Amino acid sequence: MPRCRLRRARFEAGEAVTPLQHQEALLKLRQDDELVQEEVFAPVLTVQPFTDETEALEMANGVPYGLASSVWTNDVARVHRLSRELDFGCVWVNTRGPLAAEMPHGGYDHSGHGKDLSAYSFAEYTRIKHVMTRFA
């Protein structure tokens, strides 16, 4: 995060995660900033302005990673549209971070291969083969 401080990002402290760790919101980031282009495993939210839904999708999908994304809206049609178009293994709507054991979890692209949690994770440990035979 120090590189962003030097560049122009504005930090907003959020609620405490632990006594020594707070959630951070980083505002005024550019698409090419490291915190936008890289996966960050910390309680950080990047906020970028956009002009319309098309630009927002291009920006969201314009990263090499695809673990999770979130959509914040009350428009159900927008939720369906964006969740179809977002190239991420997980799309949260009006929330962020919850995992459910019965739902698959895992990313696309550089975020890894396969899923964990849920019955879908078993596919990673199996080799499925289909054999069809006909004796005439």
XYZ file of C-alpha atoms in Angstrom:
136
model
C 0.000 0.000 0.000
C 2.880 2.462 0.440
C 3.248 2.780 -3.353
C -0.365 3.945 -3.599
C 0.191 6.497 -0.859
C 2.964 7.986 -2.931
C 0.871 8.093 -6.070
C -2.345 9.796 -4.930
C -4.713 7.222 -3.422
C -6.873 8.365 -0.564
C -7.217 5.979 2.375
C -10.389 5.664 4.406
C -10.164 3.606 7.597
C -13.091 1.312 8.198
C -14.261 -0.848 11.048
C -11.755 -2.826 13.101
C -11.118 -6.392 11.953
C -8.826 -7.005 14.924
C -7.448 -4.543 17.486
C -4.428 -4.026 15.207
C -6.085 -4.298 11.807
C -8.732 -2.095 10.186
C -10.524 -2.427 6.884
C -9.267 0.094 4.360
C -10.974 1.689 1.392
C -8.651 3.070 -1.264
C -10.164 5.770 -3.412
C -8.953 7.476 -6.594
C -7.037 4.465 -7.892
C -6.309 4.049 -11.597
C -6.837 0.874 -13.588
C -3.074 0.314 -13.858
C -2.403 0.690 -10.106
C -0.871 -2.377 -8.479
C -3.720 -2.753 -5.985
C -6.218 -2.900 -8.846
C -4.211 -5.321 -10.994
C -2.968 -7.699 -8.269
C -4.802 -9.911 -5.782
C -4.637 -8.420 -2.309
C -5.298 -10.759 0.588
C -6.057 -8.056 3.125
C -9.175 -6.206 4.268
C -8.908 -3.672 1.435
C -11.577 -2.350 -0.908
C -10.569 -0.428 -4.012
C -13.029 2.162 -5.280
C -12.763 3.453 -8.841
C -15.099 5.854 -10.622
C -16.745 4.792 -13.887
C -19.122 6.467 -16.314
C -21.471 3.609 -17.168
C -22.079 -0.099 -16.713
C -20.065 -1.030 -19.805
C -16.988 0.776 -18.514
C -17.442 -0.766 -15.059
C -17.478 -4.269 -16.598
C -14.413 -3.527 -18.727
C -12.543 -2.285 -15.663
C -13.598 -5.220 -13.481
C -12.739 -7.822 -16.123
C -9.566 -5.940 -17.100
C -7.441 -7.675 -14.469
C -5.491 -10.945 -14.700
C -7.176 -12.427 -11.619
C -10.713 -13.615 -11.097
C -11.272 -14.836 -7.546
C -14.193 -12.688 -6.407
C -16.085 -9.520 -7.232
C -18.990 -7.639 -5.741
C -21.913 -5.685 -7.149
C -23.652 -3.050 -5.074
C -27.115 -2.192 -6.408
C -30.821 -2.551 -5.698
C -31.561 -3.153 -9.399
C -32.297 -6.882 -9.804
C -31.991 -6.752 -13.605
C -28.532 -5.182 -13.221
C -27.534 -7.938 -10.774
C -28.470 -10.620 -13.318
C -26.724 -8.816 -16.173
C -23.506 -8.103 -14.289
C -23.234 -11.482 -12.587
C -23.435 -13.104 -16.043
C -20.748 -10.812 -17.486
C -18.287 -10.622 -14.577
C -15.426 -13.076 -15.181
C -14.942 -14.111 -11.560
C -15.429 -17.390 -9.717
C -17.557 -15.641 -7.105
C -19.875 -12.647 -7.384
C -21.214 -11.176 -4.152
C -24.253 -8.903 -4.343
C -24.563 -6.135 -1.747
C -22.066 -7.933 0.477
C -18.457 -9.072 0.428
C -16.528 -11.959 1.837
C -19.035 -14.563 3.032
C -18.297 -18.165 2.145
C -20.805 -20.984 2.443
C -19.666 -24.605 2.682
C -22.391 -25.720 0.291
C -21.290 -23.292 -2.443
C -18.195 -23.706 -4.654
C -15.324 -21.304 -4.027
C -12.446 -20.658 -6.399
C -11.300 -18.262 -9.046
C -10.692 -18.007 -12.753
C -7.593 -17.077 -14.740
C -4.542 -16.419 -12.532
C -6.577 -16.920 -9.361
C -6.095 -20.646 -9.503
C -7.620 -23.794 -10.821
C -10.622 -25.641 -9.512
C -12.968 -25.140 -6.610
C -12.902 -25.849 -2.928
C -15.842 -26.164 -0.547
C -19.034 -27.942 -1.642
C -19.426 -31.136 -3.627
C -17.719 -29.441 -6.610
C -14.363 -29.778 -4.847
C -14.480 -33.574 -5.216
C -13.992 -33.207 -8.971
C -10.447 -31.985 -8.270
C -9.604 -35.349 -6.691
C -11.160 -37.603 -9.304
C -10.485 -38.683 -12.857
C -13.803 -39.174 -14.541
C -13.932 -41.521 -17.484
C -16.819 -42.428 -19.726
C -16.654 -45.852 -21.410
C -19.408 -46.824 -23.823
C -19.409 -50.322 -25.253
C -21.668 -52.125 -27.636
C -21.446 -55.826 -28.359
C -23.484 -56.610 -31.447
